[in-house]
PDB file of C-alpha atoms in Angstrom:
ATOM      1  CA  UNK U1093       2.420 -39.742  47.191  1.00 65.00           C
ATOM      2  CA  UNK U1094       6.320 -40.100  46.297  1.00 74.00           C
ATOM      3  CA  UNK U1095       7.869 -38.304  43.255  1.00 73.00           C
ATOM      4  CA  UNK U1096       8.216 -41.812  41.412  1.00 79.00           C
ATOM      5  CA  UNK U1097       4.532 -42.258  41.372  1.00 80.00           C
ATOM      6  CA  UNK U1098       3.335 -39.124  40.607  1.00 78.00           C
ATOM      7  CA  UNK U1099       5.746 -39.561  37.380  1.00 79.00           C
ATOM      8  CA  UNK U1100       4.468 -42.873  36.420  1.00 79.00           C
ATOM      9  CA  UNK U1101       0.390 -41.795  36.815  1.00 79.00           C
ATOM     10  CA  UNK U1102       2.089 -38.900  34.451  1.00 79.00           C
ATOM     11  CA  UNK U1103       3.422 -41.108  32.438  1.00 79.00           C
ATOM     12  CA  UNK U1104       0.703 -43.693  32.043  1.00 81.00           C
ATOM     13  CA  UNK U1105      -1.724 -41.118  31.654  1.00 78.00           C
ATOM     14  CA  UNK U1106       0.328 -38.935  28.388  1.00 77.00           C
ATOM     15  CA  UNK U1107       0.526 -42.799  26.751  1.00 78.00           C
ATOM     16  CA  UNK U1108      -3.047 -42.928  27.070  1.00 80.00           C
ATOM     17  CA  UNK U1109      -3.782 -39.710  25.686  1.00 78.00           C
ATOM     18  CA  UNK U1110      -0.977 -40.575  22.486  1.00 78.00           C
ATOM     19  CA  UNK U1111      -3.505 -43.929  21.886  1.00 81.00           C
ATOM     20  CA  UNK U1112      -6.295 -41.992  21.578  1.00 86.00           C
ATOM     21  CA  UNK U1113      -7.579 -42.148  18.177  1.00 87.00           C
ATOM     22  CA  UNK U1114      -7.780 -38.820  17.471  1.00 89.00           C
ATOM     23  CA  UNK U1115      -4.466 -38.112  18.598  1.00 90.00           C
ATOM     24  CA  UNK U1116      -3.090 -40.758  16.088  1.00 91.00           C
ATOM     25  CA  UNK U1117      -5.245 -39.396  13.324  1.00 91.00           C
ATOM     26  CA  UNK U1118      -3.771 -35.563  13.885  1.00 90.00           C
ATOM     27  CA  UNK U1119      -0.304 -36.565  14.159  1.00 91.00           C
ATOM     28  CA  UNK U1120      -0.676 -38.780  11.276  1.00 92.00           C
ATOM     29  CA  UNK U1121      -2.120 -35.687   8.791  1.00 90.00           C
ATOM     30  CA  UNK U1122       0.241 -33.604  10.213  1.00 89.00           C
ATOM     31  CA  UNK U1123       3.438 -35.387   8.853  1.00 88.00           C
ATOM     32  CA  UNK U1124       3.611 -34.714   5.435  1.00 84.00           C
ATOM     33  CA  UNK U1125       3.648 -31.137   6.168  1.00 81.00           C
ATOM     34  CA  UNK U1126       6.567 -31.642   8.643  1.00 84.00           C
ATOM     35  CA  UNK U1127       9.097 -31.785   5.907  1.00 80.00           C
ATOM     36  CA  UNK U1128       8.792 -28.543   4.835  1.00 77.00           C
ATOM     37  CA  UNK U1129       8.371 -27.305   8.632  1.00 83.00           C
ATOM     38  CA  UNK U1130      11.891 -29.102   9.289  1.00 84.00           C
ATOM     39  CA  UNK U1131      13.672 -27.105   6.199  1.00 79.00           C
ATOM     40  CA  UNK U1132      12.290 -24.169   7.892  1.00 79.00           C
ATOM     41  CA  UNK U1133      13.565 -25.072  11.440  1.00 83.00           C
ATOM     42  CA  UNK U1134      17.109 -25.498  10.263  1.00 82.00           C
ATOM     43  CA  UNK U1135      17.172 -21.968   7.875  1.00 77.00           C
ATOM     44  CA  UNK U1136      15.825 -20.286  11.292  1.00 80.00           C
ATOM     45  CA  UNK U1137      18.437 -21.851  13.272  1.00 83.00           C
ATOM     46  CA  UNK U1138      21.250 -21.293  11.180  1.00 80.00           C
ATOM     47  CA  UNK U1139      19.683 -17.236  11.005  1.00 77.00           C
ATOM     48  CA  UNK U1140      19.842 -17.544  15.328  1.00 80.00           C
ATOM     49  CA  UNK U1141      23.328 -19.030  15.003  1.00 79.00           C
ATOM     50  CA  UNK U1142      24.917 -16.327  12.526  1.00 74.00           C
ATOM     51  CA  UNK U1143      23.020 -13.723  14.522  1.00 74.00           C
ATOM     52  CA  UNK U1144      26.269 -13.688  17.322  1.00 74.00           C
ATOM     53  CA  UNK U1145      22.986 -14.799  20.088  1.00 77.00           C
ATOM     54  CA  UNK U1146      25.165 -18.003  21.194  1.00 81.00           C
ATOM     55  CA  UNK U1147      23.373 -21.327  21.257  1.00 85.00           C
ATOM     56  CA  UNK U1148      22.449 -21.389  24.959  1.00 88.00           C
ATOM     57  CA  UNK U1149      20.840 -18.391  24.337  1.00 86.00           C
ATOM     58  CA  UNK U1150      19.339 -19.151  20.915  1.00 85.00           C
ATOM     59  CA  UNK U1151      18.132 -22.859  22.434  1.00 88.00           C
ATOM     60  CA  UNK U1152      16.221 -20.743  24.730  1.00 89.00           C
ATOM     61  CA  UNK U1153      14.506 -18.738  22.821  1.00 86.00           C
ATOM     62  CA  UNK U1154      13.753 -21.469  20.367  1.00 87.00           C
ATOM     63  CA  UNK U1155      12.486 -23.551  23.507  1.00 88.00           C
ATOM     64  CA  UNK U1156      10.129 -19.916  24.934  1.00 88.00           C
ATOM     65  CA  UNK U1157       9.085 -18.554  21.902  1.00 85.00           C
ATOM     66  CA  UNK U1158       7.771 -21.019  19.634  1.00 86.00           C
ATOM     67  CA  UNK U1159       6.800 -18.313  16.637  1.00 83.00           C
ATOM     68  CA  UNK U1160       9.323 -18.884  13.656  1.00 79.00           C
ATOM     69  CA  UNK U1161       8.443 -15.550  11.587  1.00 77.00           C
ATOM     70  CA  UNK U1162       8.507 -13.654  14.719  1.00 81.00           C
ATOM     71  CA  UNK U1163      12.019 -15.057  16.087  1.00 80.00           C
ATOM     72  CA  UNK U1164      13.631 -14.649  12.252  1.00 75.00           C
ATOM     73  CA  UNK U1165      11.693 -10.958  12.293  1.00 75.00           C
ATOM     74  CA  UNK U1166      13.151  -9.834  15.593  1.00 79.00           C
ATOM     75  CA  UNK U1167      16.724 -11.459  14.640  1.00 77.00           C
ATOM     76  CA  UNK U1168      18.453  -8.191  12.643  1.00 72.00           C
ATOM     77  CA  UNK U1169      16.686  -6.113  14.863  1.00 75.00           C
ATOM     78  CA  UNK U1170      18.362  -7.766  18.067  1.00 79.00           C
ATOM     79  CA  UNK U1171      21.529  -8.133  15.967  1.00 73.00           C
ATOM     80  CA  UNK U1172      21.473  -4.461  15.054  1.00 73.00           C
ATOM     81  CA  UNK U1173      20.956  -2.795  18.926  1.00 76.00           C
ATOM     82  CA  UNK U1174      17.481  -1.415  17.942  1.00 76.00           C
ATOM     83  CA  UNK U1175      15.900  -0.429  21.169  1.00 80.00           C
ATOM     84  CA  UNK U1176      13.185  -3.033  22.677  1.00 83.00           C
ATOM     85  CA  UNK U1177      10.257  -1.745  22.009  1.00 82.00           C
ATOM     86  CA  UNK U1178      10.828  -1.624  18.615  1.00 78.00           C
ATOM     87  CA  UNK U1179      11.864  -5.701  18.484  1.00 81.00           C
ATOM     88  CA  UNK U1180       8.387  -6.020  21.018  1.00 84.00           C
ATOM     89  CA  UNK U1181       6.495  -3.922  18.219  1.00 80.00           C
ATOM     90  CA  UNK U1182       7.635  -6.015  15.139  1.00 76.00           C
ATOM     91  CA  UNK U1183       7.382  -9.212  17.208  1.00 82.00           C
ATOM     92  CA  UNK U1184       3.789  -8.105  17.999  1.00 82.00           C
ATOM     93  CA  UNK U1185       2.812  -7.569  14.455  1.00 77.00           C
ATOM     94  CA  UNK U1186       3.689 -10.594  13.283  1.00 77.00           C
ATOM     95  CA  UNK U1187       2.018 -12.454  15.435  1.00 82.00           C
ATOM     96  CA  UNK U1188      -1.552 -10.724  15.399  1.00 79.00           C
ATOM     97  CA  UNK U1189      -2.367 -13.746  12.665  1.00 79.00           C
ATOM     98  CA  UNK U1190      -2.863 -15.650  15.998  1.00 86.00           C
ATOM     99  CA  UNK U1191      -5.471 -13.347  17.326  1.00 84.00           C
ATOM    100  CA  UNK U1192      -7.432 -14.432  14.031  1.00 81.00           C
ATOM    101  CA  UNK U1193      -6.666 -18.223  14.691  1.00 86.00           C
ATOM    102  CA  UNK U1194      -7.864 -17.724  18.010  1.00 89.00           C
ATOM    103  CA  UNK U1195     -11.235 -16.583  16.755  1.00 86.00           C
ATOM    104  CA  UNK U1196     -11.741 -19.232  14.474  1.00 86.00           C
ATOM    105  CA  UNK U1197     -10.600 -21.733  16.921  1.00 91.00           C
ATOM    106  CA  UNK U1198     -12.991 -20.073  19.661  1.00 90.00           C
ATOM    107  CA  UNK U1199     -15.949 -22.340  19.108  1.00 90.00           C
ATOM    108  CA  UNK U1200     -14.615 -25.372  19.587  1.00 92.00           C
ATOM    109  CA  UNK U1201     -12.434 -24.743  22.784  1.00 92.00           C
ATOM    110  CA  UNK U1202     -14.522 -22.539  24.898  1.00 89.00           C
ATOM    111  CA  UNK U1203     -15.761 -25.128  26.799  1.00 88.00           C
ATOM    112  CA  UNK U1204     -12.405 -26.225  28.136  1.00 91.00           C
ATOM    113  CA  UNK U1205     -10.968 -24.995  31.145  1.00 92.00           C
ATOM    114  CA  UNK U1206      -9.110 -21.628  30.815  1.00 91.00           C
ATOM    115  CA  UNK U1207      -5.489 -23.515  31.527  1.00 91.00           C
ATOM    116  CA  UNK U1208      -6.093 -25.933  28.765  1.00 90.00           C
ATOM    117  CA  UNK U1209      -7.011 -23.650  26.363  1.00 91.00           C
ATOM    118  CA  UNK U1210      -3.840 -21.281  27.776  1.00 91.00           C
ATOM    119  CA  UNK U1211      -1.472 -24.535  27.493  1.00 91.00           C
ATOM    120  CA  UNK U1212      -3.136 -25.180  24.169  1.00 90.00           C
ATOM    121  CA  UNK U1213      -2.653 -22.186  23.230  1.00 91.00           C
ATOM    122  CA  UNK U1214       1.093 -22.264  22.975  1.00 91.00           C
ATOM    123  CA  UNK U1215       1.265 -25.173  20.846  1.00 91.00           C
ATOM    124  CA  UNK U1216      -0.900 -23.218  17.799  1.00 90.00           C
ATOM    125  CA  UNK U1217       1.089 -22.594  14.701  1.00 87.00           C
ATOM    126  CA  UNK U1218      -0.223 -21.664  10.948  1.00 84.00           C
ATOM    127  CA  UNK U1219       0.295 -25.589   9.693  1.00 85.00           C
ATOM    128  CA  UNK U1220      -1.742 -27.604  12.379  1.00 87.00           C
ATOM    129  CA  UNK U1221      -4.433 -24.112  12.447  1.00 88.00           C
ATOM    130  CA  UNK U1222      -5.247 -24.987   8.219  1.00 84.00           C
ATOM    131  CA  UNK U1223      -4.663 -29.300   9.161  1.00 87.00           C
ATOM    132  CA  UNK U1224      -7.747 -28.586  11.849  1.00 90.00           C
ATOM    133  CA  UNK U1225      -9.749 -26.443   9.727  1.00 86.00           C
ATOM    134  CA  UNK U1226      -9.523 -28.232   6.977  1.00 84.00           C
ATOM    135  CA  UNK U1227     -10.457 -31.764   9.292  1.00 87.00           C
ATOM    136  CA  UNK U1228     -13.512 -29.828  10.858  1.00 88.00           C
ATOM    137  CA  UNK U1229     -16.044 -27.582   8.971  1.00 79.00           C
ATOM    138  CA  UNK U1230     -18.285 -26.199  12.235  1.00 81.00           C
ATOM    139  CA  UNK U1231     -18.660 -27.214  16.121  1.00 83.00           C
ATOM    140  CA  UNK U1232     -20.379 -30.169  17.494  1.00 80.00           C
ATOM    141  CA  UNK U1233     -21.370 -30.613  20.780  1.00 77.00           C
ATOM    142  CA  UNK U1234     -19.248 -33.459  22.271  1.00 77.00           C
ATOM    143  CA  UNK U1235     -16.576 -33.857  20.066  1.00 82.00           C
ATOM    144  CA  UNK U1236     -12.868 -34.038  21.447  1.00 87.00           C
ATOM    145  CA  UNK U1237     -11.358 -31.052  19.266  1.00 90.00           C
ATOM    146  CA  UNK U1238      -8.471 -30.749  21.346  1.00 90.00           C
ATOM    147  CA  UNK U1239      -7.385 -34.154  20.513  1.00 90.00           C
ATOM    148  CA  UNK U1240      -6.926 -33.763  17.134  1.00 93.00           C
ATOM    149  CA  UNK U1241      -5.408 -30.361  17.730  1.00 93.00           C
ATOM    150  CA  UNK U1242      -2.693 -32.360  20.113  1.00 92.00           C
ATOM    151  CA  UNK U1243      -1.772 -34.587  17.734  1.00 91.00           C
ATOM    152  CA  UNK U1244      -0.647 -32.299  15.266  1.00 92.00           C
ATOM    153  CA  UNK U1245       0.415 -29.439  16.781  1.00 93.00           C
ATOM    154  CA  UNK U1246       2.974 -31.831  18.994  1.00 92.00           C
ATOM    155  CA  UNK U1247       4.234 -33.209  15.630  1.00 92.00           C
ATOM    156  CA  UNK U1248       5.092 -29.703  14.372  1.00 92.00           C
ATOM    157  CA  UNK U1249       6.512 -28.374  17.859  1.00 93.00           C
ATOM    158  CA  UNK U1250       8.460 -31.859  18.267  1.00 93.00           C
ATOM    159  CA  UNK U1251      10.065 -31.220  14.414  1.00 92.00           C
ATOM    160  CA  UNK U1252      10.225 -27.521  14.866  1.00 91.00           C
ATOM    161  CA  UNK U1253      12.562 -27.976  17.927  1.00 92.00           C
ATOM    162  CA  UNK U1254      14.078 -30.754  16.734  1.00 93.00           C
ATOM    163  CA  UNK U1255      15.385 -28.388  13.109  1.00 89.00           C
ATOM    164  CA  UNK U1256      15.713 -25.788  15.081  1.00 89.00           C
ATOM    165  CA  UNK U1257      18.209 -26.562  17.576  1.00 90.00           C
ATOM    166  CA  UNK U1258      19.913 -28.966  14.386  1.00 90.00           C
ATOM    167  CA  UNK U1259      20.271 -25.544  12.619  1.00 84.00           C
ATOM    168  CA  UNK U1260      21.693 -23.621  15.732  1.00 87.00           C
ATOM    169  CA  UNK U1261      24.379 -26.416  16.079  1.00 86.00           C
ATOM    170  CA  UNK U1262      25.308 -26.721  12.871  1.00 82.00           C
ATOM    171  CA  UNK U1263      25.442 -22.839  12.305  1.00 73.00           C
ATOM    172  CA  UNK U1264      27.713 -21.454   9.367  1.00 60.00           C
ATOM    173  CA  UNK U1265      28.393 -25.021   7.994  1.00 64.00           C
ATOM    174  CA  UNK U1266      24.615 -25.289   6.416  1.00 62.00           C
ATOM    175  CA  UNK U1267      25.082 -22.565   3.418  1.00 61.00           C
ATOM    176  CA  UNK U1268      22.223 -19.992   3.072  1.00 58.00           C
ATOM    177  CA  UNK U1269      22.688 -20.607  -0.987  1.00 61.00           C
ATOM    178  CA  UNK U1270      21.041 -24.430  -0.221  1.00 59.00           C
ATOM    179  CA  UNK U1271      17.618 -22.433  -0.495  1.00 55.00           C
ATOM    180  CA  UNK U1272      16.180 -24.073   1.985  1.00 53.00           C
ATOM    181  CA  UNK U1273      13.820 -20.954   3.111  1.00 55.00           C
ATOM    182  CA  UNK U1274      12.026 -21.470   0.682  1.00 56.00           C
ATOM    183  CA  UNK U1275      11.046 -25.490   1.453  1.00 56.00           C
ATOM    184  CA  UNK U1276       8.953 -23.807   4.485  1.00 57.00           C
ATOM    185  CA  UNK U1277       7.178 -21.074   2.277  1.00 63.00           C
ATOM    186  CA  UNK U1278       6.031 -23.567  -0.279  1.00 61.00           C
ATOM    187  CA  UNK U1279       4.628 -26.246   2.739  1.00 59.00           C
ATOM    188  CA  UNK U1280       2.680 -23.107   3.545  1.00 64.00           C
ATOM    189  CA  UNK U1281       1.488 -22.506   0.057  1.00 68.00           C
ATOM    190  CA  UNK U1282       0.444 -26.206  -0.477  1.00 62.00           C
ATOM    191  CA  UNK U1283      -1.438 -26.224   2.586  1.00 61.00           C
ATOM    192  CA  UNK U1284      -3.200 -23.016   2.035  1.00 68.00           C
ATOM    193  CA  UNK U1285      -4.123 -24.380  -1.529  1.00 69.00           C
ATOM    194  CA  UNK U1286      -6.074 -27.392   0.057  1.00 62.00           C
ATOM    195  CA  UNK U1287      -8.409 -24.841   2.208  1.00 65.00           C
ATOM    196  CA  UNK U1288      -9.219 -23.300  -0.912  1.00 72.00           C
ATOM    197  CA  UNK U1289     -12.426 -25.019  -1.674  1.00 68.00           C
ATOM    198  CA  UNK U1290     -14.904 -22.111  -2.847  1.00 77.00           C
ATOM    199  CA  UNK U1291     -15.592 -18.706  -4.419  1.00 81.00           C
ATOM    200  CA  UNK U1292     -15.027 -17.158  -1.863  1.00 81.00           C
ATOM    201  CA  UNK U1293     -11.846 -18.781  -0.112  1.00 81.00           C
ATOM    202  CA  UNK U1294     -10.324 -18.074  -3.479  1.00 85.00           C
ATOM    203  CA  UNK U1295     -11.820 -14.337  -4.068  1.00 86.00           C
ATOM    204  CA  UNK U1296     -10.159 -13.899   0.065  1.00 85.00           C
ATOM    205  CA  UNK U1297      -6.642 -15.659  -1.267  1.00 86.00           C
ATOM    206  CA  UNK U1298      -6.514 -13.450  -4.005  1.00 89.00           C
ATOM    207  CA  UNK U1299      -7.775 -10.067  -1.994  1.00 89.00           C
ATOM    208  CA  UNK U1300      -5.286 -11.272   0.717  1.00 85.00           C
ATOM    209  CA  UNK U1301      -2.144 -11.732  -1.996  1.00 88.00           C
ATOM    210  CA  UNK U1302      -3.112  -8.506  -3.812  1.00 91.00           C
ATOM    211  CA  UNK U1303      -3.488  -6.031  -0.220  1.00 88.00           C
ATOM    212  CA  UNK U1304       0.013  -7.850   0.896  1.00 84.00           C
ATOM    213  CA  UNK U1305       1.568  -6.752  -1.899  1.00 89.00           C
ATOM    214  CA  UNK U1306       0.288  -3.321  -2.275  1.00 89.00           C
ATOM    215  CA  UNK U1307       1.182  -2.678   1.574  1.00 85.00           C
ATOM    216  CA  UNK U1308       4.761  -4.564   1.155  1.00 84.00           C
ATOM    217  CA  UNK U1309       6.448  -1.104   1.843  1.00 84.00           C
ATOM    218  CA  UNK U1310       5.036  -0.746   4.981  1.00 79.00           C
ATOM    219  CA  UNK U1311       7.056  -1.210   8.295  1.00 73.00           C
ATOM    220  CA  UNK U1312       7.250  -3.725  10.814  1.00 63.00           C
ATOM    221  CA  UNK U1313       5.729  -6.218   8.174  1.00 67.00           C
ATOM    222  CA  UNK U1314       2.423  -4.575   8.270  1.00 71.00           C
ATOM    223  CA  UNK U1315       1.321  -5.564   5.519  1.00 75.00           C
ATOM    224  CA  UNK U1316       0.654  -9.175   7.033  1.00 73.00           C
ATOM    225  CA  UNK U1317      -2.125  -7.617   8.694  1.00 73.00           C
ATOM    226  CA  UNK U1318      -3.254  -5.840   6.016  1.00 80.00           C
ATOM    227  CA  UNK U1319      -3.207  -8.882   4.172  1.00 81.00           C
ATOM    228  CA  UNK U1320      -5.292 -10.964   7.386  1.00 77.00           C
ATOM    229  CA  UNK U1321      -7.755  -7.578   7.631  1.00 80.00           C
ATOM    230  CA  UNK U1322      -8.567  -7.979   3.559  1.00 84.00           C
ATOM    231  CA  UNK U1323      -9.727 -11.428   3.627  1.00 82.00           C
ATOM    232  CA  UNK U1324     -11.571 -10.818   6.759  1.00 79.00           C
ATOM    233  CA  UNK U1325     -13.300  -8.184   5.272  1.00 83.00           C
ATOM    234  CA  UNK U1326     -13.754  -9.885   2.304  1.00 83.00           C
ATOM    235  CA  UNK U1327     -15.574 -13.234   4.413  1.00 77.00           C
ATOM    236  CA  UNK U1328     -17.855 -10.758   6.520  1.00 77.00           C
ATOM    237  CA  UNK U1329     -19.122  -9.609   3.431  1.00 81.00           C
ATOM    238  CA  UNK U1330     -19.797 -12.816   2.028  1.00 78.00           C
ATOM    239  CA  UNK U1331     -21.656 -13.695   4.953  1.00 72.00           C
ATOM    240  CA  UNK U1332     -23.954 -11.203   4.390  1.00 73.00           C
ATOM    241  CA  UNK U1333     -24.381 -11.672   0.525  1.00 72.00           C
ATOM    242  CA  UNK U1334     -26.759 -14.582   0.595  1.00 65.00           C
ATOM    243  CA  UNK U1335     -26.916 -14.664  -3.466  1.00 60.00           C
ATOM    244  CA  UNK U1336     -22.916 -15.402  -3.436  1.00 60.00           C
ATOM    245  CA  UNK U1337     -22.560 -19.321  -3.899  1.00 56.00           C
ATOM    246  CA  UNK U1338     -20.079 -19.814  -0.538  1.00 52.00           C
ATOM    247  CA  UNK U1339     -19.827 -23.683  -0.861  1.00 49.00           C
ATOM    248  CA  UNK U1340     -17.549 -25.364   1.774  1.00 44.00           C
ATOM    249  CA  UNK U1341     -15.909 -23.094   3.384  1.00 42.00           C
TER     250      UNK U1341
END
């Protein structure tokens, strides 16, 4: 089989999978949140271009890395010389949230092939993880999760990139004073307000908010986990508190 048909059996086959319904449907939800996910992109970028990284450089780890909070976290660290394993370790703890998304998305991907959930894997970010959980409430046997999941995770990575690399190029001529950090923190907040749908989503938001205060001093932005480890706690003991009114979770 030539290279020119193996591209267009690719080809034919990714327009088939953007038809889907699902697809459509995940995409669709996950635009309005893109807007704040752009502002975001370009405030990183700028951060990667001021850093002294160079764009071919900064494009590439854009392109690898695909974790904004961890790439803006290891920034003054890289800029500053601090040794690697201290930009691994910080890297690390910011991105332990994903260990939690993983368990909560564990039910509805295990049946997949280990590649496909690895491929999916890299496309999982903290906006399409709340758009999915907030579209599905519990597993059912035959139903195409990882459509939905496609749709709107490859509307965040194809904006994230896109703001991103914008924000590299443009560098110093977007001024940090346009506030634009911000945009990204309240998409987040909006989007965590929707999930909040019972007692005890809203006794975990508050437990979470409260422990990631308490713990801001800590290092290496420990205090995320702190934060992730409260509500945790605070949803295991739920579950085993059948008098507490739980709702829809």
């Amino acid at each position: 089989m030539s290279l020119t048909t193996r591209v267009a059996g690719w080809r034919a086959r990714a327009a088939a999978t953007l038809r889907r319904p699902l697809v459509r449907e995940g995409a669709l939800e996950a635009v309005p949140m893109a807007f704040g996910v752009a502002a975001w992109g370009v405030v990183a970028g700028v951060a990667m271009a001021k850093s002294g990284m160079g764009v071919p450089l900064a494009v590439f780890m854009s392109l690898a890395v695909y974790a904004g909070s961890a790439q803006i976290a290891s920034l003054p660290l890289i800029a500053a010389g601090a040794p690697v394993w201290v930009v691994w370790a910080t890297t690390l703890c910011v991105s332990l949230r994903f260990m939690a998304f993983s368990y909560h998305y564990r039910p509805f991907f295990m049946h997949l092939p280990r590649g496909k959930r690895m491929a999916l894997s890299f496309l999982m970010g903290d906006t399409n993880f709340a758009l999915f959980m907030r579209r599905y409430d519990k597993p059912e046997p035959g139903q195409p999760y990882e459509e939905y999941f496609l749709g709107s995770s490859l509307i965040t990575f194809g904006v994230w990139q896109a703001s991103i690399i914008t924000g590299i190029v443009a560098g110093a001529g977007i001024p940090a004073s346009w506030g634009l950090g911000f945009a990204g923190t309240m998409a987040l907040l909006a989007l965590t307000c929707t999930q909040l749908r019972s007692p005890i989503t809203w006794v975990a938001a508050v437990v979470a908010a409260c422990a990631a205060v308490a713990a801001y001093a800590l290092p290496l932005k420990l205090n995320i986990l702190v934060a992730i480890a409260a509500a945790i706690a605070i949803g295991a003991l739920a579950d085993r508190l059948p008098a507490f009114p739980k709702g829809r979770a």
